[in-house]
JSON list of C-alpha atoms in Angstrom, two decimals:
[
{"chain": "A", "resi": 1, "resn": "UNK", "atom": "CA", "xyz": [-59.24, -7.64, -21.95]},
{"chain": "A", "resi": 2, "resn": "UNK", "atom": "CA", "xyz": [-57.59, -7.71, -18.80]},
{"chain": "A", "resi": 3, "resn": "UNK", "atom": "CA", "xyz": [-57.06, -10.21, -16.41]},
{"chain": "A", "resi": 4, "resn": "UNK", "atom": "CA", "xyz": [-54.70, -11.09, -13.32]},
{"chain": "A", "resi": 5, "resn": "UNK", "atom": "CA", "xyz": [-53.21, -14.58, -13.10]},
{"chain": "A", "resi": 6, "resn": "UNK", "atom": "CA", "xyz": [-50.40, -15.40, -10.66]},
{"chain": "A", "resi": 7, "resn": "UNK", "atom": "CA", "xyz": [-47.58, -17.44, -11.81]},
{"chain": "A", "resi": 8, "resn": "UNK", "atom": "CA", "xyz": [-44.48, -18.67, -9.89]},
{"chain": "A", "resi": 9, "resn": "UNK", "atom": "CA", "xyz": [-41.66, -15.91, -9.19]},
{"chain": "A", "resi": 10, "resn": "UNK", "atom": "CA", "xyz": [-39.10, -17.21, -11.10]},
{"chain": "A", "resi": 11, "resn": "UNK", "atom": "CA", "xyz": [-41.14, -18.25, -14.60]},
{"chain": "A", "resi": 12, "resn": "UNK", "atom": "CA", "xyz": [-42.18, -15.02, -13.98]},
{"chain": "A", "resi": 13, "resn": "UNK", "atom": "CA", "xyz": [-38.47, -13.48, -13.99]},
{"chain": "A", "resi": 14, "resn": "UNK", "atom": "CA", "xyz": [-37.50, -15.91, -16.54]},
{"chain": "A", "resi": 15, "resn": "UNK", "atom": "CA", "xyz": [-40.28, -14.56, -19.01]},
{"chain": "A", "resi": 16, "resn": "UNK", "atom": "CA", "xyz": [-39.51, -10.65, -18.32]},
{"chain": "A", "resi": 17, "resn": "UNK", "atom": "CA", "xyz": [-35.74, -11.16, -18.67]},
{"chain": "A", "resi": 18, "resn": "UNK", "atom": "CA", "xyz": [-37.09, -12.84, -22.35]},
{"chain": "A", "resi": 19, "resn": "UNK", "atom": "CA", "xyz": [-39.32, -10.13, -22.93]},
{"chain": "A", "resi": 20, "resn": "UNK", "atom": "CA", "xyz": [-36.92, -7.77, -22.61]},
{"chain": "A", "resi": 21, "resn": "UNK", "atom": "CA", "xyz": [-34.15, -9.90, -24.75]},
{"chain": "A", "resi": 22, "resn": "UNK", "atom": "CA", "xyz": [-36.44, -10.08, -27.80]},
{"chain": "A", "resi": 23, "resn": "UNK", "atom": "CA", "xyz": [-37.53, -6.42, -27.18]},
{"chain": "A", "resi": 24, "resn": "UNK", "atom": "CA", "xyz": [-41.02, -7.10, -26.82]},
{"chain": "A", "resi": 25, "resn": "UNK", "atom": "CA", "xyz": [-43.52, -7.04, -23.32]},
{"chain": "A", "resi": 26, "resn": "UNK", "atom": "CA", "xyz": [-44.69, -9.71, -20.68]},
{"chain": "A", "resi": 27, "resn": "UNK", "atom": "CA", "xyz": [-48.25, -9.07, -22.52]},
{"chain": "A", "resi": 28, "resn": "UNK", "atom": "CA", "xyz": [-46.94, -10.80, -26.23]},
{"chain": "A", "resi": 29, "resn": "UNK", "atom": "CA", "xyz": [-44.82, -12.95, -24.58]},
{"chain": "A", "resi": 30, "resn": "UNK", "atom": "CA", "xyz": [-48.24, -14.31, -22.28]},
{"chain": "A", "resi": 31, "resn": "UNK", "atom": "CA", "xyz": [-50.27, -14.50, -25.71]},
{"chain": "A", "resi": 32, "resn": "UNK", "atom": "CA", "xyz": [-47.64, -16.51, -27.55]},
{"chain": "A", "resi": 33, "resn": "UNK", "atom": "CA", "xyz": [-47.73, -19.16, -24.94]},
{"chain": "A", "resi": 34, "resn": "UNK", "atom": "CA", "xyz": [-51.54, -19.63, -24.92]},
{"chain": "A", "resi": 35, "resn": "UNK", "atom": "CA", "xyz": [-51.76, -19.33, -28.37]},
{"chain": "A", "resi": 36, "resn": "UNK", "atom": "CA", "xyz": [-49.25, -22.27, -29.03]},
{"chain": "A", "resi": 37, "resn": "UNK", "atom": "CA", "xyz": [-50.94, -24.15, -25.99]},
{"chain": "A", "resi": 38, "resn": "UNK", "atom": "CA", "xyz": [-54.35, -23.69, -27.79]},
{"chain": "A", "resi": 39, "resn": "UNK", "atom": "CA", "xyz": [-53.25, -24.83, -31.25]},
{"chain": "A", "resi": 40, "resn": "UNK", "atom": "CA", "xyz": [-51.65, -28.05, -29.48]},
{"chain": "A", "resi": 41, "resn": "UNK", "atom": "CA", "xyz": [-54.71, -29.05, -28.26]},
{"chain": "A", "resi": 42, "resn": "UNK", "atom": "CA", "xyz": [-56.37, -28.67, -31.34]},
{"chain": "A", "resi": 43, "resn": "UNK", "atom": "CA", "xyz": [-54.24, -30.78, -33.03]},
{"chain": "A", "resi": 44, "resn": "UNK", "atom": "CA", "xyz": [-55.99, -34.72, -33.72]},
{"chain": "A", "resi": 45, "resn": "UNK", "atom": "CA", "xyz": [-54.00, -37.12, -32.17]},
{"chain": "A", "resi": 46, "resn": "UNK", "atom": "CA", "xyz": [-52.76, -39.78, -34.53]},
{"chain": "A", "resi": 47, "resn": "UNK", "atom": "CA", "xyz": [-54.75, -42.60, -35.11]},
{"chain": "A", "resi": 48, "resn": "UNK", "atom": "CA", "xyz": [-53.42, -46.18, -34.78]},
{"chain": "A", "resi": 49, "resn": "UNK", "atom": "CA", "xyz": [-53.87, -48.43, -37.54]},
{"chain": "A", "resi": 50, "resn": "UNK", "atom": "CA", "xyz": [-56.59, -51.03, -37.17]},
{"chain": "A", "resi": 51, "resn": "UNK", "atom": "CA", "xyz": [-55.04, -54.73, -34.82]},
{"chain": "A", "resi": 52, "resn": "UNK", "atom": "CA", "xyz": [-55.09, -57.51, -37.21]},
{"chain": "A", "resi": 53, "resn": "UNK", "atom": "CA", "xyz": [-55.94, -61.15, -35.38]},
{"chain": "A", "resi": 54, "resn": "UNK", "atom": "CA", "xyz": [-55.32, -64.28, -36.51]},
{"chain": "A", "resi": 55, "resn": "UNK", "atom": "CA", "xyz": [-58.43, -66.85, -36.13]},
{"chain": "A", "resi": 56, "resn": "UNK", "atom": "CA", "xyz": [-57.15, -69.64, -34.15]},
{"chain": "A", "resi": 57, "resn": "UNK", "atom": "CA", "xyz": [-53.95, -67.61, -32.71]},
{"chain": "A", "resi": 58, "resn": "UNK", "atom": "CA", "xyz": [-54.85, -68.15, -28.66]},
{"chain": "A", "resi": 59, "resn": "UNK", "atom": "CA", "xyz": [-55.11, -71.74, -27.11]},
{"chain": "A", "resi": 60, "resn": "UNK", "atom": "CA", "xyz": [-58.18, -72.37, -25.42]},
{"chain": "A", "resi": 61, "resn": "UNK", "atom": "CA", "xyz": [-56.71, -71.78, -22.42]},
{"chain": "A", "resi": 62, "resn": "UNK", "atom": "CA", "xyz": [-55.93, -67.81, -23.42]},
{"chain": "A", "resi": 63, "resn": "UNK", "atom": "CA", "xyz": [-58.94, -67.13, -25.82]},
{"chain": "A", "resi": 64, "resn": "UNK", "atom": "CA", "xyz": [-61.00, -65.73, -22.45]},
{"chain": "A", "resi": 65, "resn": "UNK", "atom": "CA", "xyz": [-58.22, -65.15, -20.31]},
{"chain": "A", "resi": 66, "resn": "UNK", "atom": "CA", "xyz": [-57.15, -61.23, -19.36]},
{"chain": "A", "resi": 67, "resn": "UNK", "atom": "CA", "xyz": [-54.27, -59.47, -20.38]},
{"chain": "A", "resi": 68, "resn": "UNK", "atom": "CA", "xyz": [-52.76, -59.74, -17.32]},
{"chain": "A", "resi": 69, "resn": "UNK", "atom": "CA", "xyz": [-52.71, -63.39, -17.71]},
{"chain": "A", "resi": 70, "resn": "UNK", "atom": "CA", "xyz": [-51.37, -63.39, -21.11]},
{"chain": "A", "resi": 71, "resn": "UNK", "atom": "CA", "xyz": [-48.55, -60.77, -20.52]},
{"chain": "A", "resi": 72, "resn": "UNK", "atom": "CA", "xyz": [-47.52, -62.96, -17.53]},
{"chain": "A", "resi": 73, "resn": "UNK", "atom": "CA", "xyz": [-46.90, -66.21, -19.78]},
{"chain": "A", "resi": 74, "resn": "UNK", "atom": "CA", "xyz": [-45.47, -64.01, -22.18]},
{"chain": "A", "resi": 75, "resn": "UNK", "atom": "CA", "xyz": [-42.75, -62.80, -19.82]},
{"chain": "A", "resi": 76, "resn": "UNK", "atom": "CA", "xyz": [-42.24, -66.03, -17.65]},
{"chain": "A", "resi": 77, "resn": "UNK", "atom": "CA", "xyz": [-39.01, -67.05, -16.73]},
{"chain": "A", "resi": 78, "resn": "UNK", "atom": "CA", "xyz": [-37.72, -63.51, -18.06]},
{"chain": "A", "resi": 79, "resn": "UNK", "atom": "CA", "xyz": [-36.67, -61.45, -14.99]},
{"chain": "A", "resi": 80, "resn": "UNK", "atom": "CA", "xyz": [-38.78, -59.45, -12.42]}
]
């Protein structure tokens, strides 16, 4: 199939001058990419194990409280 895409000048230079190092054209070079791109994507990020809680852990005053709040008694009296 053909297409036209426009890339920047220089990735463009950068690719030919590789092309032409690893005797092989633009066209492979183009395909490689996507292909490697494509089976990234594909690829199931890792999944975290399950967050373990302690009953009892957070003082009433923290049990409701947000994040923010928590993280900020966390860190207080610790720099910025």
């Amino acid at each position: 199939m053909k297409t036209t895409i426009e890339i920047a000048d220089d990735l463009f230079e950068r690719a030919q001058r590789l092309a032409r190092r690893q005797k092989t054209t633009f066209r492979s070079l183009t395909e490689q990419g996507l292909r490697l791109v494509l089976n990234e994507s594909q690829i199931k990020p890792k999944k975290l194990p399950p967050l373990v809680t302690v009953p009892g852990a957070l003082t009433d005053e923290f049990k409701n409280a947000p994040w923010e709040k928590i993280r900020d008694e966390i860190y207080k009296g610790r720099g910025a």
